[in-house]
XYZ file of C-alpha atoms in Angstrom:
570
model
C 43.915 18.702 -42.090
C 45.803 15.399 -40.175
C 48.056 13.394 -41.523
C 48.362 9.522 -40.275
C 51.414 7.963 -39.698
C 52.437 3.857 -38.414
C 52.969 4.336 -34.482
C 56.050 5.299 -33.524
C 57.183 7.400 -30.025
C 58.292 11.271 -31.217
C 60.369 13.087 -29.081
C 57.760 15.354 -27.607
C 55.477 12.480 -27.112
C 58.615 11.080 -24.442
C 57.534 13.456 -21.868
C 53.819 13.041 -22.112
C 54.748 9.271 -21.793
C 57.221 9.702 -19.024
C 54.788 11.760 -17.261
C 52.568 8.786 -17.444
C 54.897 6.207 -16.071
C 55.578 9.155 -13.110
C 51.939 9.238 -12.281
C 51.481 5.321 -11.993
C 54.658 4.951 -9.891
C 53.657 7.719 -7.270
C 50.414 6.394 -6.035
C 47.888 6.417 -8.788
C 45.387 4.085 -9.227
C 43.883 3.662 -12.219
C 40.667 1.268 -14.055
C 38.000 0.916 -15.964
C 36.530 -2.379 -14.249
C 36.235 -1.881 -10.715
C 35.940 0.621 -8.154
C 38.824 2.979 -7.323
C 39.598 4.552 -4.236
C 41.955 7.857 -3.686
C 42.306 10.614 -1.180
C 43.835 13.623 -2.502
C 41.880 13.945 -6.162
C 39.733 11.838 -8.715
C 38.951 12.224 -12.395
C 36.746 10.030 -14.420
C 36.071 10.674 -17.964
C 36.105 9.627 -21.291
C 39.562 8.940 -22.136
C 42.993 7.352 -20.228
C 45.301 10.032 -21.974
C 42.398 12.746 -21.186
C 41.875 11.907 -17.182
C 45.618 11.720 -17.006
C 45.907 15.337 -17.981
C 43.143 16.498 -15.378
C 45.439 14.285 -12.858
C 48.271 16.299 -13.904
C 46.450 19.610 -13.319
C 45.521 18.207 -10.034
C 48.739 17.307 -8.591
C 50.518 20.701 -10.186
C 48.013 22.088 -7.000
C 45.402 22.815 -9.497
C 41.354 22.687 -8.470
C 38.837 20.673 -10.049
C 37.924 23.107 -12.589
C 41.193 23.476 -13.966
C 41.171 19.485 -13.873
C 37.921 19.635 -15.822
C 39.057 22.236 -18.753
C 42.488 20.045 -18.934
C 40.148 17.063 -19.018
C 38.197 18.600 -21.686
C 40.726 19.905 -24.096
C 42.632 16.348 -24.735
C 39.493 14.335 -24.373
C 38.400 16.612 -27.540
C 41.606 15.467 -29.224
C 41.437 11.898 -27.757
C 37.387 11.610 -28.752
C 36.843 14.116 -31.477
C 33.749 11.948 -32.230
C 32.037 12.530 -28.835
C 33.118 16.311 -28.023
C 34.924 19.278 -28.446
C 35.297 23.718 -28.607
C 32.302 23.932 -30.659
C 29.843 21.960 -28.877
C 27.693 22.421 -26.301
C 27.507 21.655 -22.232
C 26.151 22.569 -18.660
C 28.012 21.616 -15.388
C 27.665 22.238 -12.015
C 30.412 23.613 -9.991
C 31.025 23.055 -5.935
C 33.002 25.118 -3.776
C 33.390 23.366 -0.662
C 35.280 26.434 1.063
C 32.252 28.847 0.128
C 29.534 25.987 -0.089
C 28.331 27.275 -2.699
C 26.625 25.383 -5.485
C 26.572 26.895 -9.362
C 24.974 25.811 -12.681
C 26.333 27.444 -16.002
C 24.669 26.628 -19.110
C 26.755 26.809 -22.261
C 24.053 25.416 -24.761
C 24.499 26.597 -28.215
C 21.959 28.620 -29.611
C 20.368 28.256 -33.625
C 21.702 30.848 -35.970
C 19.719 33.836 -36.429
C 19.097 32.658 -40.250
C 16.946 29.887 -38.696
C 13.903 29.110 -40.710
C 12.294 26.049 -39.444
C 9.832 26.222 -42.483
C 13.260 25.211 -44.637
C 14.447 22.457 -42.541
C 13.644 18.564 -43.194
C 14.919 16.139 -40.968
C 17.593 15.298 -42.654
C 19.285 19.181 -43.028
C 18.911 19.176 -39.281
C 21.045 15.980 -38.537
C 24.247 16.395 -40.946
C 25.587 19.183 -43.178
C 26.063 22.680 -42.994
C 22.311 23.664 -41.405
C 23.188 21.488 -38.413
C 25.210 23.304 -36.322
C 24.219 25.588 -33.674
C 26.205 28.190 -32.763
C 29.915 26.960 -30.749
C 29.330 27.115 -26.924
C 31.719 24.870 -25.339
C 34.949 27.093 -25.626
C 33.259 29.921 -23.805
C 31.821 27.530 -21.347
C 35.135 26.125 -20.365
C 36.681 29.294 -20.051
C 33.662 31.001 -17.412
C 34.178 28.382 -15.620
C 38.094 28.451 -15.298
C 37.752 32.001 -14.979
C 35.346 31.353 -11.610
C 36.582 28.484 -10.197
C 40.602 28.220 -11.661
C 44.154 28.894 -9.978
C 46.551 27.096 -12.779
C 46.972 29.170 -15.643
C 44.643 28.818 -18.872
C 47.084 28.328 -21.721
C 48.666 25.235 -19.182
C 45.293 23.098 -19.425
C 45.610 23.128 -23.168
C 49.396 21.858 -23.244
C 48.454 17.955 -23.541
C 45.928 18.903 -25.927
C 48.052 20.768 -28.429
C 50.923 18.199 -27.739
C 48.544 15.458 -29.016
C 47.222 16.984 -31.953
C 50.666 18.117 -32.997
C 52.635 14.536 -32.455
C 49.783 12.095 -32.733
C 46.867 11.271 -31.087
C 47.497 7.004 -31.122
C 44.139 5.467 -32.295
C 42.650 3.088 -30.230
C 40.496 0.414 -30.967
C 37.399 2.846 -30.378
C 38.573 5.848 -32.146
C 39.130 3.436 -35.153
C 35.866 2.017 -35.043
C 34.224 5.922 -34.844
C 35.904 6.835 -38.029
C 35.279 3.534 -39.832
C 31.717 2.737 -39.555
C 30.777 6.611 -40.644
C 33.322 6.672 -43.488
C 29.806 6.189 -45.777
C 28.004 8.726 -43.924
C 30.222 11.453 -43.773
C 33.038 10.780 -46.203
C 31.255 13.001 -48.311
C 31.791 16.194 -46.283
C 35.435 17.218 -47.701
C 37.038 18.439 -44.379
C 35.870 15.291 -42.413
C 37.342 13.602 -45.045
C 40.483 14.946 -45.424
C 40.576 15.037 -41.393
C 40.120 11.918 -40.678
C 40.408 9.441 -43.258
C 43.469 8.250 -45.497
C 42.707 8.777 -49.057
C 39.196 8.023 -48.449
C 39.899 4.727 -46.030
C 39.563 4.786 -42.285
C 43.316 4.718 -40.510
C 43.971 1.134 -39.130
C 43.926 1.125 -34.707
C 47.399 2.319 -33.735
C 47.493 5.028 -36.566
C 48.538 8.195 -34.773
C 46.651 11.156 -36.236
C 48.170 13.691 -36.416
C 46.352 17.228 -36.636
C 48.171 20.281 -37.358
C 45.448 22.580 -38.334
C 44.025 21.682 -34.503
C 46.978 22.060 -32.886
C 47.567 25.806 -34.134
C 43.632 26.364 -33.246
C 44.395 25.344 -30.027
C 47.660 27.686 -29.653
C 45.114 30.474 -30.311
C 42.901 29.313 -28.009
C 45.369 28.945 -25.371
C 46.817 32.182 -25.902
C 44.011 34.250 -26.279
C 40.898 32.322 -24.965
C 37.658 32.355 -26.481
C 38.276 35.772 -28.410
C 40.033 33.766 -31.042
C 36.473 32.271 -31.814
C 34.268 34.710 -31.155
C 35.533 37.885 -33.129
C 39.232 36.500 -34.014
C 40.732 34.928 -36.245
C 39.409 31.214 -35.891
C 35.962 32.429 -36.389
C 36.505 34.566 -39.080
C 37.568 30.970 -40.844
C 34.059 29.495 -39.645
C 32.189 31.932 -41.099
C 34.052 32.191 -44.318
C 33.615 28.583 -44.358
C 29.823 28.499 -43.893
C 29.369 31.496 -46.407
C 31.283 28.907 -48.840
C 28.655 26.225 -48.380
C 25.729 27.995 -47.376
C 25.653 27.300 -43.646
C 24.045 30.194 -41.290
C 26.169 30.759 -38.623
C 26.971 34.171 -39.144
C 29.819 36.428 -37.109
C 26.808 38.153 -35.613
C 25.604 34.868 -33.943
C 29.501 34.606 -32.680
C 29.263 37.765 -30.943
C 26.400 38.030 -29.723
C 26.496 34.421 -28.123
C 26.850 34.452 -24.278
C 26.752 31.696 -21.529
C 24.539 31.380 -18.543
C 24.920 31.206 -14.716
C 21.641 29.659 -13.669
C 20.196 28.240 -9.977
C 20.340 24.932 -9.577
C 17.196 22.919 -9.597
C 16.838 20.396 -6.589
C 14.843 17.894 -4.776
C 15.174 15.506 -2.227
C 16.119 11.234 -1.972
C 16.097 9.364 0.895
C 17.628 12.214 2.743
C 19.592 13.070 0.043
C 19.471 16.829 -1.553
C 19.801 16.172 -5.190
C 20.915 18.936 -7.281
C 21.198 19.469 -11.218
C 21.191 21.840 -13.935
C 18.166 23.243 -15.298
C 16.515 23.374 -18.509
C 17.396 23.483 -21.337
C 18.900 20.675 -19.537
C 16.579 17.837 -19.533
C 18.081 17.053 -15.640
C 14.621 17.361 -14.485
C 13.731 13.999 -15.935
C 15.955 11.966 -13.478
C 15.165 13.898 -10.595
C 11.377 13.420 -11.757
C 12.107 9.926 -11.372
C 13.751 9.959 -8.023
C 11.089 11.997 -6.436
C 8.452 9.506 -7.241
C 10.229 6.289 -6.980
C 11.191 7.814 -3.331
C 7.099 6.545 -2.567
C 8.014 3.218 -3.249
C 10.039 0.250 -1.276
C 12.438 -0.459 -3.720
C 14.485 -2.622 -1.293
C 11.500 -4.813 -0.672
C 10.587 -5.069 -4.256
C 13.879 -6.382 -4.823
C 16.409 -5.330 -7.344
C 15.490 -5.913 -10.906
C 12.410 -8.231 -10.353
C 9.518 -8.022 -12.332
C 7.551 -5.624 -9.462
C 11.135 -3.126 -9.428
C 11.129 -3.315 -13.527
C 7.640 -2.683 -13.984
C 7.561 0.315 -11.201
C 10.654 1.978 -12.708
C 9.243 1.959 -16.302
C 6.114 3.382 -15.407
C 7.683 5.598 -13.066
C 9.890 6.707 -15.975
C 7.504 7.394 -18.543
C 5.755 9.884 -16.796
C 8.636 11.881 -16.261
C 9.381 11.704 -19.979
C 6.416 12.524 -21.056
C 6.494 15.735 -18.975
C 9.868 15.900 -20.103
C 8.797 16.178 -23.802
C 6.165 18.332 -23.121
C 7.935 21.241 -21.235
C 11.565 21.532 -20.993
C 12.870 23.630 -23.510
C 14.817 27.264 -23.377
C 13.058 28.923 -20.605
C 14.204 32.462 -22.347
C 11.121 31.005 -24.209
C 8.387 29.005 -22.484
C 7.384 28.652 -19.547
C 8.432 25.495 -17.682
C 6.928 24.239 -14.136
C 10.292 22.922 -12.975
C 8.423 23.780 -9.039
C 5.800 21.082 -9.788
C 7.125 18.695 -11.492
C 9.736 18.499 -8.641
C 6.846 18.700 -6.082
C 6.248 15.866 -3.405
C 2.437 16.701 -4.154
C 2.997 16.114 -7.537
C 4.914 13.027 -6.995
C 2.083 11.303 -5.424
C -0.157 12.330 -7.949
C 2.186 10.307 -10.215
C 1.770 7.381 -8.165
C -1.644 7.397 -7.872
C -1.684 7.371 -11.966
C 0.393 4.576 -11.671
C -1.666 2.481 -8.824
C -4.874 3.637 -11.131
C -2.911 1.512 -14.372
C -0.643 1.030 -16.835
C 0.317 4.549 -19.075
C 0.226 3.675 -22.319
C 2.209 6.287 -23.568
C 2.468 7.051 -27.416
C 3.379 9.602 -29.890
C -0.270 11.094 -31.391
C 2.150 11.222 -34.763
C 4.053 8.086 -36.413
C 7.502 8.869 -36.199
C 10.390 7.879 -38.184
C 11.755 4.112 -37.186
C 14.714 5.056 -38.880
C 17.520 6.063 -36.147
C 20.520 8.006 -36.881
C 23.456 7.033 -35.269
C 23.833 6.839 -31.576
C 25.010 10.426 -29.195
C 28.152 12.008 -29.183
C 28.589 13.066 -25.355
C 30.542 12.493 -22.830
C 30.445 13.397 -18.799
C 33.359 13.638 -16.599
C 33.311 14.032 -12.781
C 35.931 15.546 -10.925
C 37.117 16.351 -7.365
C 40.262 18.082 -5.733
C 42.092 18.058 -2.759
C 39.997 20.402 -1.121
C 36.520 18.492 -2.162
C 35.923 21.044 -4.922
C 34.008 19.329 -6.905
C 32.779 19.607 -11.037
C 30.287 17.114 -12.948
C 30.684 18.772 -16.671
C 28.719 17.061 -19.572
C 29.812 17.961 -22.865
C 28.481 16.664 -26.449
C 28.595 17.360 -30.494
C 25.193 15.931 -30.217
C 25.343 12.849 -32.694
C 28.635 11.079 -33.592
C 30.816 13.317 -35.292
C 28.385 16.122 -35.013
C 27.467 17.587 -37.962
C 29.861 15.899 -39.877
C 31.011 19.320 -40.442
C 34.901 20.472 -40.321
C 35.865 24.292 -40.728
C 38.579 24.215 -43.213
C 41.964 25.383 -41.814
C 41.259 25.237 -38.263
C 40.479 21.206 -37.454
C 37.170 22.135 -35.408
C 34.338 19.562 -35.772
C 30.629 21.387 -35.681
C 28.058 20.519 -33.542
C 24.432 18.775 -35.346
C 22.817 20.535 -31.949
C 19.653 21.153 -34.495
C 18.961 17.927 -34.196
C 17.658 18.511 -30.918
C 14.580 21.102 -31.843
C 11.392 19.938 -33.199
C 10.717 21.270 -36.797
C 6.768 21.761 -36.315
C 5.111 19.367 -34.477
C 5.762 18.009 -30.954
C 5.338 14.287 -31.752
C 4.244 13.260 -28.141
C 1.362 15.320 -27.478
C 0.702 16.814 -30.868
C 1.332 21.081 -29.904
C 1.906 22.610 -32.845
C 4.142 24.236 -32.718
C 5.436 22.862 -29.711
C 7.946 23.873 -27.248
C 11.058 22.558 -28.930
C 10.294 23.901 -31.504
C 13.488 25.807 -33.577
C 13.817 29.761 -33.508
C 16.541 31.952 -34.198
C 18.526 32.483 -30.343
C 17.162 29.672 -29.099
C 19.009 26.893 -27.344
C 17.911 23.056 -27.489
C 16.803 20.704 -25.409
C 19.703 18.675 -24.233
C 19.979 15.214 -22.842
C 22.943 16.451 -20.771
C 22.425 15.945 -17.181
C 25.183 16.235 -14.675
C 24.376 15.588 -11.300
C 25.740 15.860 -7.393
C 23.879 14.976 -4.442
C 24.743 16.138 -0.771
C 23.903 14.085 2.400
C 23.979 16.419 6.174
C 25.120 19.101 4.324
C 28.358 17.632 3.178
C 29.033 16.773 -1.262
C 27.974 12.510 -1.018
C 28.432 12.572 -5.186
C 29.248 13.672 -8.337
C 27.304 11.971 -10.977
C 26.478 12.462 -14.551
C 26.247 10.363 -18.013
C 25.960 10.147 -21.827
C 23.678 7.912 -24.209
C 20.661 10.524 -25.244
C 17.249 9.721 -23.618
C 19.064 6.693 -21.833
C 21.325 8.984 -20.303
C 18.285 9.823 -17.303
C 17.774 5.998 -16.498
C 21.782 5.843 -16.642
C 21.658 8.027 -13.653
C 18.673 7.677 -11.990
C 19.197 3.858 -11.573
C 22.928 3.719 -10.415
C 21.681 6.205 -7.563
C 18.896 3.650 -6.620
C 21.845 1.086 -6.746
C 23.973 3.176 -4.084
C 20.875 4.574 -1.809
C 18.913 1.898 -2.539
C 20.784 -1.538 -2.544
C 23.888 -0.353 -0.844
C 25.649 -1.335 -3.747
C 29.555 0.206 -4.767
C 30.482 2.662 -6.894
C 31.211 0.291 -9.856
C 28.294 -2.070 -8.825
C 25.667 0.676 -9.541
C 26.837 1.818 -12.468
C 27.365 -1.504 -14.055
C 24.653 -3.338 -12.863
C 21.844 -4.352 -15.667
C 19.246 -1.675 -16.049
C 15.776 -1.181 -17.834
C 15.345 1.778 -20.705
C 12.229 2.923 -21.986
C 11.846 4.576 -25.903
C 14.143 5.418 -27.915
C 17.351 7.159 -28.424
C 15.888 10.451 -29.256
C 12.993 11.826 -28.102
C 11.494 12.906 -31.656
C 11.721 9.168 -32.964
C 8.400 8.079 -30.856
C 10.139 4.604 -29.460
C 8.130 2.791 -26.988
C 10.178 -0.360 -26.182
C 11.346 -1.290 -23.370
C 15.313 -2.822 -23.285
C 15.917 -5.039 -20.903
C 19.840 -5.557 -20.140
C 21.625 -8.867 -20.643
C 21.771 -9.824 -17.029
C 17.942 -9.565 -16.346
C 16.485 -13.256 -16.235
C 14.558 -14.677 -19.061
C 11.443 -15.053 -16.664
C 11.369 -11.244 -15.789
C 11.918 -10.771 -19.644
C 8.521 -12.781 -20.333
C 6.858 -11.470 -17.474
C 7.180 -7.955 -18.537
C 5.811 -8.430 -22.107
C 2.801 -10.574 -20.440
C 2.169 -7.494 -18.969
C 1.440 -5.628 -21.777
C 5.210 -3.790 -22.009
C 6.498 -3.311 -25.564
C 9.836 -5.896 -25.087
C 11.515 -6.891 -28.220
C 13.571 -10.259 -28.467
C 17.216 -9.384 -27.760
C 19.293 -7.745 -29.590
C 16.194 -6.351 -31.753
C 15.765 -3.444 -29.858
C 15.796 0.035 -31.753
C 17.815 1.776 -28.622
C 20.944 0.575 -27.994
C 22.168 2.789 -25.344
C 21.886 2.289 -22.451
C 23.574 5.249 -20.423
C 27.302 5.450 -20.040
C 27.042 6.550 -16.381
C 30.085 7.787 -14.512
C 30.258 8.782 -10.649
C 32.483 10.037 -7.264
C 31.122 9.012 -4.216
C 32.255 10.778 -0.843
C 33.256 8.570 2.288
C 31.258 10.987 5.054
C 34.027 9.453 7.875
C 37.276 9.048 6.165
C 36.431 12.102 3.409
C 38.275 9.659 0.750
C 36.977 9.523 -2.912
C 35.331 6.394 -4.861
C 35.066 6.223 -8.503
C 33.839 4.170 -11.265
C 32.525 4.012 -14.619
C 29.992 1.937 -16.497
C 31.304 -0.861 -18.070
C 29.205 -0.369 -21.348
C 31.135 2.544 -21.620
C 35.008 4.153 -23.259
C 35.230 6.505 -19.704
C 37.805 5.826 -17.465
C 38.639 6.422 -13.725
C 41.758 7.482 -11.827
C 42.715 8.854 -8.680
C 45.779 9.506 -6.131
């Protein structure tokens, strides 16, 4: 439970604040507006307070992984909305000493109880059937374990601090809690977690968490055991026999994460590398590999010849996208050739050949539930170690869903799966389908691309489907149109469909920034282009990147503007 309070400074907050005023006096530079430029280290992710504490981890002579898992644990108090323990991730980790390049997957998996014949689309978004089974703790912890020198129970010390003393509400975190206080004010322990008797806390409220805080002692003292067979999980699954969830402490034991190969292709001389499915990373890399046939440059950034290419360009990726990727433990995906040159030109030759009118074979729902919860940081060390970690709760506030006692918000990761039908091409049952042990397909993409062998950048995003044109286009912007760090990622971009995949959108959103003339020229064309600000997908990507100076080895870092991540660096 929290407890809200006017803002005030508390003596243990002193320190965390002194430590700030430290870091910005010794050479940090810090923004969310521009591009920044450092030498030593560079964190950008979702939070101020959260990329400070992955600066501190850096400077104590800590490598990027420990900067990620520090990262991670405040940004979970700072954004409880957008992440946290019992989520889900991937991220790929570099090791510029061993060149070596690693994927983990730490997807959560549905409950063995899973019945899909039980499920309606509205158990699978909120409540206590949403959640699949709590990944990100375990994630965070293989990858300190691999990549870390600082030790664990450090990285959580900012965290705890917070949810003990106050996390101070900005204007965002306000605005989270207040315009779902209908939705999920009905859930007790979101309630009673977040609100003030019943009433979302005013910006400036510090929220204060004590039931967190003491979750997050146990995780810092005994790592992931206290979830999965300790005392913190033997609270969720009390709590979920209470109110008839399925997550049993079977599922909690028996959950494990994955080291997987990276899937790559190649840009412009680029090697482009990502995680595979159930990551839907494929999708943007898709895109690359067939907009590599095309001279973007002389097309000229966002005309009507650039828009039009990238939109049919993207929906064939999609569409592949939707068909295939899923938990390869379960189907079969051809990752090879749909990351093929061969196949690439076959795209283009569909496109040359017409316009793909792509559209579900089913009506879906127009009605969209509220926008992603996910957020991607990107991080590099000293040493060029280097980590691009997505992390999500799926929807805003997850499941809606907090285990009494312990302050942890579920995951709505069911969400994700089909219930029957694949909307898009009409398998039934399709390949995202739900089944007991099976992990979703998720939207969560981190990227890095390498140029004469050497890490060029760390990349990654948030925003659901958007989240693939989020990164794909930025890249384009850098390669492309020699365009900065913040440049690319801020620069207007086109999206195609909708938020989530099972919705069936088929608009096309173009940015404010695109001329009025393209606008018209793209629905003459036959494109599906509402009048502004009627679109049904509002997201747009909230892209995030490192790029690597190949001759002075310094670091440059931005965020999208669209976005609540912040960059900083020394």
């Amino acid at each position: 439970m929290s407890t809200f309070s006017a803002p005030c400074i508390r003596k243990s907050t002193v320190g965390i604040l002194s430590a700030s005023v430290f870091l910005i006096f010794a050479g940090q530079a810090s923004a969310v507006d521009r591009t920044i430029v450092a030498k030593n280290g560079m964190v950008v992710a979702g939070h101020p307070l959260a990329v400070e504490s992955g600066i501190r981890a850096l400077r104590a002579g800590g490598t990027a992984c420990d900067a990620a898992i520090a990262t991670a644990a405040t940004l979970s108090v700072m954004m409880p909305d957008m992440m946290g323990p019992a989520g889900s991730g991937f991220a790929l980790l570099w090791d510029a000493k061993k060149m070596d390049l690693s994927a983990i997957d730490y997807d959560g998996v549905a409950p063995k109880a899973t019945n899909a014949a039980q499920y309606t689309l509205e158990k699978k978004l909120r409540g206590f059937w949403a959640p699949t089974v709590p990944a990100n703790l375990k994630g965070w912890e293989a990858v300190h374990r691999k990549c870390g020198k600082l030790k664990w129970a450090s990285l959580w010390e900012d965290a705890i601090g917070y949810a003990e003393t106050g996390r101070p509400l900005d204007f965002d975190g306000a605005f989270h809690i207040r315009r779902h206080v209908t939705e999920l004010g009905i859930y007790d322990g979101w309630n009673k977690e977040f609100l003030v008797n019943g009433n979302a806390p005013a910006v400036g409220a510090l929220q204060i968490r004590k039931d967190l805080a003491a979750t997050y002692r146990l995780f810092a003292k005994m790592g992931s055991k206290a979830l999965y067979g300790g005392s913190v999980g033997d609270k969720l699954v009390a709590y979920m026999q209470k109110n008839g969830g399925l997550i049993s402490k079977e599922d909690l034991l028996a959950y494990k994460v994955i080291w997987r190969k990276p899937i790559e292709t190649n840009y412009r001389g680029h090697k482009v590398y990502s995680t595979p499915p159930p990551s839907a990373a494929v999708t943007w890399m898709q895109m690359l590999n067939v907009l590599e046939g095309y001279d973007l440059k002389a097309l000229k950034h966002n005309s009507f010849e650039y828009l039009n290419t990238m939109v049919e360009v993207s929906k064939h990726a999609y569409m592949d996208s939707y068909k295939y990727v899923a938990d390869p433990a379960f189907v079969n995906i051809p990752i090879e050739k749909m990351l093929s040159k061969d196949y690439a030109v076959e795209i283009r030759q569909r496109i040359a050949a017409g316009r793909f009118d792509m559209k579900t074979v089913k009506q879906a729902s127009l009605d969209l539930p509220s926008k992603t919860a996910t957020s991607h940081m990107s991080v590099i060390d000293r040493w060029g170690n280097a980590v691009s970690m997505t992390n999500t709760l799926g929807n805003f506030w997850g499941s809606g869903i907090v285990v009494e006692g312990t302050g942890l918000l579920l995951s709505n990761g069911m969400d994700w799966f089909d219930i029957d039908e694949n909307v898009w091409t009409g398998e039934k049952p399709g390949n995202l389908v739900m089944a007991p042990g099976k992990r979703n397909r998720w939207t969560l993409a981190p990227g890095m691309l390498f140029k004469n062998d050497k890490l060029y950048m760390v990349v990654g995003g948030a925003g659901a489907e958007s989240t693939m044109y989020g990164i794909a286009q930025p890249i384009v912007n850098m390669i492309d149109f020699d365009m900065d760090a913040f440049a690319a990622v801020s620069a207007p971009r086109v999206i195609w469909g909708d938020t989530y995949h099972y919705t069936g959108g088929t608009e096309v959103h173009l940015q404010p920034g695109i001329p009025e003339d393209i606008r018209a020229r793209m629905k003459a064309a036959g494109h599906n282009v509402p009048d502004i600000g009627k679109n049904r997908n509002v997201a747009a990507g909230t892209t995030n990147v490192i790029v690597i100076d190949p001759a002075s080895g310094t670091y440059s870092g931005a965020a999208a503007r669209q976005g609540r991540d912040f960059v900083s660096g020394y």
